[in-house]
């Protein structure tokens, strides 16, 4: 399998809002060993041709756990989840007061929160 096929599959997955994990990419490499990409079709030796989108649908049906939703930071606020919006809010004075008194793992986690929001 060429990197051209791999790139096409990753791009097609991202276009429909998914990221593919490394286990699934290993499956892709095994399924499409010796294949070539020609005019948007995957040419599988001895088996014919199929579109990247059709292969991706089949792959998702066989192993849905290998696909995860891609974060979309450019979504309008009306489409964002509460968690996404919460991560964008600035930390208030009460939070900083609690952080000043925190110790141990709580302090470590609060430091991480502050770092990721800055």
PDB file of N, CA and C in Angstrom, residues 4-66:
ATOM      1  N   UNK A   4       0.097   7.328  -0.574  1.00  0.00           N
ATOM      2  CA  UNK A   4      -0.964   8.056  -1.259  1.00  0.00           C
ATOM      3  C   UNK A   4      -2.343   7.501  -0.862  1.00  0.00           C
ATOM      4  N   UNK A   5      -2.453   6.179  -0.797  1.00  0.00           N
ATOM      5  CA  UNK A   5      -3.719   5.554  -0.377  1.00  0.00           C
ATOM      6  C   UNK A   5      -3.987   5.876   1.088  1.00  0.00           C
ATOM      7  N   UNK A   6      -2.953   5.756   1.902  1.00  0.00           N
ATOM      8  CA  UNK A   6      -3.097   6.055   3.331  1.00  0.00           C
ATOM      9  C   UNK A   6      -3.569   7.486   3.533  1.00  0.00           C
ATOM     10  N   UNK A   7      -2.949   8.434   2.830  1.00  0.00           N
ATOM     11  CA  UNK A   7      -3.344   9.841   2.943  1.00  0.00           C
ATOM     12  C   UNK A   7      -4.781  10.057   2.476  1.00  0.00           C
ATOM     13  N   UNK A   8      -5.172   9.372   1.399  1.00  0.00           N
ATOM     14  CA  UNK A   8      -6.536   9.508   0.881  1.00  0.00           C
ATOM     15  C   UNK A   8      -7.558   9.003   1.899  1.00  0.00           C
ATOM     16  N   UNK A   9      -7.248   7.905   2.561  1.00  0.00           N
ATOM     17  CA  UNK A   9      -8.173   7.339   3.550  1.00  0.00           C
ATOM     18  C   UNK A   9      -8.277   8.241   4.777  1.00  0.00           C
ATOM     19  N   UNK A  10      -7.147   8.740   5.248  1.00  0.00           N
ATOM     20  CA  UNK A  10      -7.156   9.649   6.403  1.00  0.00           C
ATOM     21  C   UNK A  10      -7.917  10.927   6.052  1.00  0.00           C
ATOM     22  N   UNK A  11      -7.688  11.470   4.848  1.00  0.00           N
ATOM     23  CA  UNK A  11      -8.395  12.684   4.414  1.00  0.00           C
ATOM     24  C   UNK A  11      -9.898  12.452   4.304  1.00  0.00           C
ATOM     25  N   UNK A  12     -10.286  11.305   3.745  1.00  0.00           N
ATOM     26  CA  UNK A  12     -11.713  10.989   3.615  1.00  0.00           C
ATOM     27  C   UNK A  12     -12.365  10.841   4.986  1.00  0.00           C
ATOM     28  N   UNK A  13     -11.648  10.246   5.923  1.00  0.00           N
ATOM     29  CA  UNK A  13     -12.179  10.101   7.283  1.00  0.00           C
ATOM     30  C   UNK A  13     -12.348  11.466   7.935  1.00  0.00           C
ATOM     31  N   UNK A  14     -11.356  12.323   7.792  1.00  0.00           N
ATOM     32  CA  UNK A  14     -11.452  13.666   8.372  1.00  0.00           C
ATOM     33  C   UNK A  14     -12.573  14.476   7.742  1.00  0.00           C
ATOM     34  N   UNK A  15     -12.786  14.266   6.441  1.00  0.00           N
ATOM     35  CA  UNK A  15     -13.853  14.993   5.739  1.00  0.00           C
ATOM     36  C   UNK A  15     -15.229  14.676   6.305  1.00  0.00           C
ATOM     37  N   UNK A  16     -15.396  13.477   6.851  1.00  0.00           N
ATOM     38  CA  UNK A  16     -16.680  13.124   7.461  1.00  0.00           C
ATOM     39  C   UNK A  16     -16.631  13.228   8.987  1.00  0.00           C
ATOM     40  N   UNK A  17     -15.557  13.827   9.530  1.00  0.00           N
ATOM     41  CA  UNK A  17     -15.493  14.134  10.957  1.00  0.00           C
ATOM     42  C   UNK A  17     -14.873  13.074  11.841  1.00  0.00           C
ATOM     43  N   UNK A  18     -14.068  12.168  11.283  1.00  0.00           N
ATOM     44  CA  UNK A  18     -13.442  11.115  12.076  1.00  0.00           C
ATOM     45  C   UNK A  18     -11.928  11.152  11.995  1.00  0.00           C
ATOM     46  N   UNK A  19     -11.312  10.672  13.049  1.00  0.00           N
ATOM     47  CA  UNK A  19      -9.877  10.395  13.070  1.00  0.00           C
ATOM     48  C   UNK A  19      -9.746   8.885  13.196  1.00  0.00           C
ATOM     49  N   UNK A  20      -8.694   8.337  12.589  1.00  0.00           N
ATOM     50  CA  UNK A  20      -8.495   6.884  12.590  1.00  0.00           C
ATOM     51  C   UNK A  20      -7.306   6.562  13.481  1.00  0.00           C
ATOM     52  N   UNK A  21      -7.437   5.546  14.339  1.00  0.00           N
ATOM     53  CA  UNK A  21      -6.315   5.197  15.217  1.00  0.00           C
ATOM     54  C   UNK A  21      -5.313   4.288  14.496  1.00  0.00           C
ATOM     55  N   UNK A  22      -4.185   4.037  15.141  1.00  0.00           N
ATOM     56  CA  UNK A  22      -3.102   3.283  14.510  1.00  0.00           C
ATOM     57  C   UNK A  22      -3.461   1.825  14.252  1.00  0.00           C
ATOM     58  N   UNK A  23      -4.306   1.243  15.066  1.00  0.00           N
ATOM     59  CA  UNK A  23      -4.725  -0.140  14.853  1.00  0.00           C
ATOM     60  C   UNK A  23      -5.500  -0.259  13.545  1.00  0.00           C
ATOM     61  N   UNK A  24      -6.368   0.691  13.291  1.00  0.00           N
ATOM     62  CA  UNK A  24      -7.138   0.689  12.050  1.00  0.00           C
ATOM     63  C   UNK A  24      -6.222   0.922  10.858  1.00  0.00           C
ATOM     64  N   UNK A  25      -5.223   1.770  11.017  1.00  0.00           N
ATOM     65  CA  UNK A  25      -4.289   1.994   9.908  1.00  0.00           C
ATOM     66  C   UNK A  25      -3.495   0.731   9.604  1.00  0.00           C
ATOM     67  N   UNK A  26      -3.227  -0.085  10.612  1.00  0.00           N
ATOM     68  CA  UNK A  26      -2.576  -1.379  10.378  1.00  0.00           C
ATOM     69  C   UNK A  26      -3.508  -2.280   9.572  1.00  0.00           C
ATOM     70  N   UNK A  27      -4.788  -2.273   9.908  1.00  0.00           N
ATOM     71  CA  UNK A  27      -5.779  -3.046   9.151  1.00  0.00           C
ATOM     72  C   UNK A  27      -5.836  -2.574   7.703  1.00  0.00           C
ATOM     73  N   UNK A  28      -5.779  -1.261   7.504  1.00  0.00           N
ATOM     74  CA  UNK A  28      -5.780  -0.701   6.157  1.00  0.00           C
ATOM     75  C   UNK A  28      -4.574  -1.213   5.383  1.00  0.00           C
ATOM     76  N   UNK A  29      -3.409  -1.197   6.011  1.00  0.00           N
ATOM     77  CA  UNK A  29      -2.188  -1.662   5.353  1.00  0.00           C
ATOM     78  C   UNK A  29      -2.298  -3.130   4.952  1.00  0.00           C
ATOM     79  N   UNK A  30      -2.891  -3.954   5.806  1.00  0.00           N
ATOM     80  CA  UNK A  30      -3.063  -5.377   5.509  1.00  0.00           C
ATOM     81  C   UNK A  30      -4.095  -5.567   4.402  1.00  0.00           C
ATOM     82  N   UNK A  31      -5.240  -4.884   4.519  1.00  0.00           N
ATOM     83  CA  UNK A  31      -6.307  -5.020   3.516  1.00  0.00           C
ATOM     84  C   UNK A  31      -5.849  -4.598   2.127  1.00  0.00           C
ATOM     85  N   UNK A  32      -5.065  -3.535   2.077  1.00  0.00           N
ATOM     86  CA  UNK A  32      -4.743  -2.932   0.787  1.00  0.00           C
ATOM     87  C   UNK A  32      -3.293  -3.152   0.354  1.00  0.00           C
ATOM     88  N   UNK A  33      -2.655  -4.178   0.881  1.00  0.00           N
ATOM     89  CA  UNK A  33      -1.274  -4.479   0.490  1.00  0.00           C
ATOM     90  C   UNK A  33      -1.210  -4.701  -1.012  1.00  0.00           C
ATOM     91  N   UNK A  34      -0.304  -4.015  -1.673  1.00  0.00           N
ATOM     92  CA  UNK A  34      -0.123  -4.151  -3.109  1.00  0.00           C
ATOM     93  C   UNK A  34      -1.072  -3.311  -3.942  1.00  0.00           C
ATOM     94  N   UNK A  35      -1.967  -2.576  -3.313  1.00  0.00           N
ATOM     95  CA  UNK A  35      -2.946  -1.766  -4.043  1.00  0.00           C
ATOM     96  C   UNK A  35      -2.333  -0.462  -4.523  1.00  0.00           C
ATOM     97  N   UNK A  36      -3.010   0.131  -5.517  1.00  0.00           N
ATOM     98  CA  UNK A  36      -2.594   1.425  -6.051  1.00  0.00           C
ATOM     99  C   UNK A  36      -3.816   2.334  -6.119  1.00  0.00           C
ATOM    100  N   UNK A  37      -3.565   3.642  -6.066  1.00  0.00           N
ATOM    101  CA  UNK A  37      -4.635   4.629  -6.181  1.00  0.00           C
ATOM    102  C   UNK A  37      -4.591   5.204  -7.588  1.00  0.00           C
ATOM    103  N   UNK A  38      -5.664   5.034  -8.341  1.00  0.00           N
ATOM    104  CA  UNK A  38      -5.746   5.546  -9.708  1.00  0.00           C
ATOM    105  C   UNK A  38      -7.079   6.247  -9.909  1.00  0.00           C
ATOM    106  N   UNK A  39      -7.022   7.518 -10.268  1.00  0.00           N
ATOM    107  CA  UNK A  39      -8.227   8.306 -10.541  1.00  0.00           C
ATOM    108  C   UNK A  39      -9.244   8.237  -9.407  1.00  0.00           C
ATOM    109  N   UNK A  40      -8.789   8.284  -8.182  1.00  0.00           N
ATOM    110  CA  UNK A  40      -9.680   8.265  -7.030  1.00  0.00           C
ATOM    111  C   UNK A  40     -10.204   6.887  -6.657  1.00  0.00           C
ATOM    112  N   UNK A  41      -9.755   5.856  -7.346  1.00  0.00           N
ATOM    113  CA  UNK A  41     -10.164   4.485  -7.037  1.00  0.00           C
ATOM    114  C   UNK A  41      -8.989   3.695  -6.489  1.00  0.00           C
ATOM    115  N   UNK A  42      -9.278   2.851  -5.522  1.00  0.00           N
ATOM    116  CA  UNK A  42      -8.250   1.956  -4.988  1.00  0.00           C
ATOM    117  C   UNK A  42      -8.286   0.701  -5.849  1.00  0.00           C
ATOM    118  N   UNK A  43      -7.178   0.415  -6.519  1.00  0.00           N
ATOM    119  CA  UNK A  43      -7.070  -0.761  -7.381  1.00  0.00           C
ATOM    120  C   UNK A  43      -6.451  -1.880  -6.545  1.00  0.00           C
ATOM    121  N   UNK A  44      -7.269  -2.876  -6.177  1.00  0.00           N
ATOM    122  CA  UNK A  44      -6.821  -3.994  -5.353  1.00  0.00           C
ATOM    123  C   UNK A  44      -6.431  -5.140  -6.289  1.00  0.00           C
ATOM    124  N   UNK A  45      -5.187  -5.615  -6.224  1.00  0.00           N
ATOM    125  CA  UNK A  45      -4.741  -6.655  -7.143  1.00  0.00           C
ATOM    126  C   UNK A  45      -5.610  -7.917  -7.063  1.00  0.00           C
ATOM    127  N   UNK A  46      -6.090  -8.353  -8.227  1.00  0.00           N
ATOM    128  CA  UNK A  46      -6.882  -9.572  -8.310  1.00  0.00           C
ATOM    129  C   UNK A  46      -8.314  -9.447  -7.816  1.00  0.00           C
ATOM    130  N   UNK A  47      -8.713  -8.245  -7.367  1.00  0.00           N
ATOM    131  CA  UNK A  47     -10.068  -8.099  -6.811  1.00  0.00           C
ATOM    132  C   UNK A  47     -10.857  -6.970  -7.456  1.00  0.00           C
ATOM    133  N   UNK A  48     -10.225  -6.071  -8.165  1.00  0.00           N
ATOM    134  CA  UNK A  48     -10.949  -4.975  -8.797  1.00  0.00           C
ATOM    135  C   UNK A  48     -10.665  -3.638  -8.135  1.00  0.00           C
ATOM    136  N   UNK A  49     -11.645  -2.741  -8.241  1.00  0.00           N
ATOM    137  CA  UNK A  49     -11.465  -1.381  -7.739  1.00  0.00           C
ATOM    138  C   UNK A  49     -12.632  -0.971  -6.848  1.00  0.00           C
ATOM    139  N   UNK A  50     -12.357  -0.057  -5.942  1.00  0.00           N
ATOM    140  CA  UNK A  50     -13.409   0.518  -5.108  1.00  0.00           C
ATOM    141  C   UNK A  50     -13.019   1.941  -4.743  1.00  0.00           C
ATOM    142  N   UNK A  51     -14.027   2.742  -4.417  1.00  0.00           N
ATOM    143  CA  UNK A  51     -13.746   4.128  -4.044  1.00  0.00           C
ATOM    144  C   UNK A  51     -13.211   4.180  -2.617  1.00  0.00           C
ATOM    145  N   UNK A  52     -12.504   5.254  -2.335  1.00  0.00           N
ATOM    146  CA  UNK A  52     -11.974   5.452  -0.986  1.00  0.00           C
ATOM    147  C   UNK A  52     -13.128   5.535   0.011  1.00  0.00           C
ATOM    148  N   UNK A  53     -14.204   6.224  -0.364  1.00  0.00           N
ATOM    149  CA  UNK A  53     -15.348   6.379   0.531  1.00  0.00           C
ATOM    150  C   UNK A  53     -16.012   5.036   0.830  1.00  0.00           C
ATOM    151  N   UNK A  54     -16.139   4.181  -0.194  1.00  0.00           N
ATOM    152  CA  UNK A  54     -16.740   2.861   0.033  1.00  0.00           C
ATOM    153  C   UNK A  54     -15.870   2.014   0.954  1.00  0.00           C
ATOM    154  N   UNK A  55     -14.556   2.073   0.745  1.00  0.00           N
ATOM    155  CA  UNK A  55     -13.654   1.317   1.616  1.00  0.00           C
ATOM    156  C   UNK A  55     -13.763   1.833   3.053  1.00  0.00           C
ATOM    157  N   UNK A  56     -13.827   3.149   3.207  1.00  0.00           N
ATOM    158  CA  UNK A  56     -13.931   3.753   4.534  1.00  0.00           C
ATOM    159  C   UNK A  56     -15.231   3.337   5.232  1.00  0.00           C
ATOM    160  N   UNK A  57     -16.344   3.297   4.507  1.00  0.00           N
ATOM    161  CA  UNK A  57     -17.621   2.858   5.089  1.00  0.00           C
ATOM    162  C   UNK A  57     -17.533   1.410   5.557  1.00  0.00           C
ATOM    163  N   UNK A  58     -16.919   0.560   4.736  1.00  0.00           N
ATOM    164  CA  UNK A  58     -16.754  -0.841   5.107  1.00  0.00           C
ATOM    165  C   UNK A  58     -15.862  -0.975   6.337  1.00  0.00           C
ATOM    166  N   UNK A  59     -14.794  -0.232   6.345  1.00  0.00           N
ATOM    167  CA  UNK A  59     -13.858  -0.265   7.474  1.00  0.00           C
ATOM    168  C   UNK A  59     -14.538   0.182   8.763  1.00  0.00           C
ATOM    169  N   UNK A  60     -15.339   1.235   8.682  1.00  0.00           N
ATOM    170  CA  UNK A  60     -16.053   1.734   9.857  1.00  0.00           C
ATOM    171  C   UNK A  60     -17.071   0.705  10.345  1.00  0.00           C
ATOM    172  N   UNK A  61     -17.733   0.022   9.409  1.00  0.00           N
ATOM    173  CA  UNK A  61     -18.709  -1.006   9.792  1.00  0.00           C
ATOM    174  C   UNK A  61     -18.021  -2.185  10.481  1.00  0.00           C
ATOM    175  N   UNK A  62     -16.807  -2.528  10.049  1.00  0.00           N
ATOM    176  CA  UNK A  62     -16.082  -3.661  10.632  1.00  0.00           C
ATOM    177  C   UNK A  62     -15.459  -3.317  11.978  1.00  0.00           C
ATOM    178  N   UNK A  63     -15.003  -2.080  12.143  1.00  0.00           N
ATOM    179  CA  UNK A  63     -14.281  -1.710  13.373  1.00  0.00           C
ATOM    180  C   UNK A  63     -14.605  -0.281  13.800  1.00  0.00           C
ATOM    181  N   UNK A  64     -15.828  -0.032  14.273  1.00  0.00           N
ATOM    182  CA  UNK A  64     -16.196   1.336  14.650  1.00  0.00           C
ATOM    183  C   UNK A  64     -15.381   1.892  15.820  1.00  0.00           C
ATOM    184  N   UNK A  65     -14.830   1.021  16.651  1.00  0.00           N
ATOM    185  CA  UNK A  65     -14.065   1.513  17.799  1.00  0.00           C
ATOM    186  C   UNK A  65     -12.742   2.161  17.385  1.00  0.00           C
ATOM    187  N   UNK A  66     -12.312   1.967  16.162  1.00  0.00           N
ATOM    188  CA  UNK A  66     -11.066   2.564  15.684  1.00  0.00           C
ATOM    189  C   UNK A  66     -11.227   3.981  15.168  1.00  0.00           C
TER     190      UNK A  66
END
